[in-house]
Amino acid sequence: MSSLPPTDPVSEPMSKAPTLTKSAKLKALLRSPEIEFLMEAHDGISAKIVEEAGFKGIWASGLAMSAALGVRDSNEASWTQVLEMLEFMADATRIPILVDGDTGYGNFNNLRRAVRKLGQRGIAGICIEDKLFPKTNSFIGEGQPLADIDEFCGKIKAGKDSQLDDDFSVIARVEALISGWGMEEALKRAAAYHEAGADGILIHSKQRDGVEILDFLKEWGNRCPVVIVPTTYYQTPTDEFREVGTSIVIWANHNIRAATTAMREISRRIHRDQSLSGVEDGIASVKELFELADNSELAEAEKMYLPNSQGETKAIILAASRGKEMAELTEDRPKCMVDVRGQPLLRRLVTTFNQASIRKISVVRGYKKSTVNLPSIDFRDNDDFETSGEVTSLSQAIDQLNGKCIFSYGDILFRHYVLDLLMETDGDIVLVADAMWQERDPNPQSRLRDLVQCQEPFTTKYLDEDEVQLTSIGHDFAADDIQGEWIGLAKFSDAGAERVRAEIAAMQGDGTATEASMIDLFERLIQSGETIHVIYISGHWLDIDNADDLADAQKFL
Ligand code: SPV
Ligand code: MG
């Protein structure tokens, strides 16, 4: 489903090709040698859906808009309320809207003002019917009174004289057939309205067959475009109307009726079941609504225009794995949700990020994902967590991997200053390494550790300003070659994030991404010439792999 950029209400957004105004587009439909179709819409979302379906134009139905507002089709909604609705519809779409203007909202003078306002709001044309204000829907009752022909012709002239745009259309709707005045009256009125300057005639009928409409069209010939509304005579094949030269067919109320059925069914069902189970699959997802509203455009615009958003640091936390070594502690939850002094580990980590003013946090879940549930977190899921690696998890949040971004494992704890230090350090890709890694356990192979080799070792004389470059990262280095242990915390600048995204794409391309770990990713970046910086710390962190670590964590806090 494609979403649409916001539009100039009157014409298409800027593009190189010359664009037609919406009123010119409607005029072209009226004059087209082909039969054309307008589909009913009654608000912004239905207008978008009509456009998305491929229609070239919209019928803003009076009946449908009234129904959507919960009022009768009897001019109960004021014309300015209708105008408000139309503005939303026009802003949401690029195709022209022909508005059902009822009887013109009063006399010639009211219509003049309405036509000007419609033009200002990007509406391409108005259809007015030769009945009396306040109007009654044509399908209600018999023999509704008709407007005086001369009065109605004056109204048409006033409308045409008031249009702001030469291509704006005024369609005159003839109600003589539907009100039982007969074919002769219908033809007489159509001729008078055409003479008065109407851009087209809408001939209406409520017969079950299309005979009187076909007769009218044959009789009328090609004097001017004719619009029809086959709501009751829908069984007549469209080809028959095509053959007699119909200009436009209006499908007049089928979106509001479809929506009514769907809304009734869902409301009754949810009311009856007191549950949403079984409902999801039959209805549009929230994501679809976001797409229809073009939320992604807003996200892009925020990057451009909001001072904070560009500089704001985001965080991605990988928390998909169970932590098997923790046995029964992780039977019903992953290790990131294990309680550490009254709070899940992940909550502590999120708090540390929040305290560093990092609020946009994405957490990639996997094992027992429903138990990983904290407020204000953007959750992503790696449902293949058992068979895939960390790069697959990271890919779930790849759209967040831009701008300044902190990467963290979900099973680590560290002192606040470590994060502050990392954020203050320049460099496109920066890892935090513990130079005192042996303090915890001198055997490098005692657990699976992400060990680093760097160009410069940690020294007590080491100055903050000195840049330390990573030369290799892995699990199996000889003790003498190891300068530290990566603690599972990294920072990417915008450029660094771009490099990481590109490398992940390359790994996906050569089939190595699925099972790859973060160290595989960093190692590839080094191999391809990328500079990765390291900042050393000395302790003040831990990762939680087993019950002993958990005990350490209690002490750490
Ligand atoms: C409308 O859609 O509001 C119309 C067409 O005016 S009809 O309801 O058929 O009269
Ligand atoms: Mg109507």
PDB file of C-alpha atoms in Angstrom, residues 390-392 394-395 499-525:
ATOM      1  CA  GLU A 390      22.999 -11.235  16.824  1.00  0.00           C
ATOM      2  CA  VAL A 391      23.233  -9.645  13.387  1.00  0.00           C
ATOM      3  CA  THR A 392      19.782 -11.027  12.599  1.00  0.00           C
ATOM      4  CA  LEU A 394      20.152  -6.169  15.030  1.00  0.00           C
ATOM      5  CA  SER A 395      18.579  -6.219  11.558  1.00  0.00           C
ATOM      6  CA  ARG A 499      28.785   1.669   7.442  1.00  0.00           C
ATOM      7  CA  VAL A 500      27.288  -0.917   9.752  1.00  0.00           C
ATOM      8  CA  ARG A 501      24.055  -0.960   7.748  1.00  0.00           C
ATOM      9  CA  ALA A 502      26.041  -1.390   4.542  1.00  0.00           C
ATOM     10  CA  GLU A 503      28.074  -4.244   6.028  1.00  0.00           C
ATOM     11  CA  ILE A 504      24.923  -5.996   7.242  1.00  0.00           C
ATOM     12  CA  ALA A 505      23.461  -5.613   3.752  1.00  0.00           C
ATOM     13  CA  ALA A 506      26.647  -7.125   2.304  1.00  0.00           C
ATOM     14  CA  MET A 507      26.422 -10.025   4.770  1.00  0.00           C
ATOM     15  CA  GLN A 508      22.808 -10.564   3.825  1.00  0.00           C
ATOM     16  CA  GLY A 509      23.922 -10.533   0.214  1.00  0.00           C
ATOM     17  CA  ASP A 510      26.582 -13.203   0.676  1.00  0.00           C
ATOM     18  CA  GLY A 511      24.468 -15.322   3.010  1.00  0.00           C
ATOM     19  CA  THR A 512      26.573 -14.867   6.139  1.00  0.00           C
ATOM     20  CA  ALA A 513      24.245 -12.543   8.056  1.00  0.00           C
ATOM     21  CA  THR A 514      21.801 -15.033   9.533  1.00  0.00           C
ATOM     22  CA  GLU A 515      24.076 -16.668  12.044  1.00  0.00           C
ATOM     23  CA  ALA A 516      26.631 -13.893  12.416  1.00  0.00           C
ATOM     24  CA  SER A 517      27.538 -12.456  15.799  1.00  0.00           C
ATOM     25  CA  MET A 518      28.426  -8.856  16.531  1.00  0.00           C
ATOM     26  CA  ILE A 519      32.101  -9.768  16.597  1.00  0.00           C
ATOM     27  CA  ASP A 520      31.775 -11.269  13.112  1.00  0.00           C
ATOM     28  CA  LEU A 521      30.327  -7.947  12.018  1.00  0.00           C
ATOM     29  CA  PHE A 522      33.076  -5.859  13.646  1.00  0.00           C
ATOM     30  CA  GLU A 523      35.761  -8.170  12.314  1.00  0.00           C
ATOM     31  CA  ARG A 524      34.413  -7.730   8.790  1.00  0.00           C
ATOM     32  CA  LEU A 525      34.377  -3.980   9.224  1.00  0.00           C
TER      33      LEU A 525
END
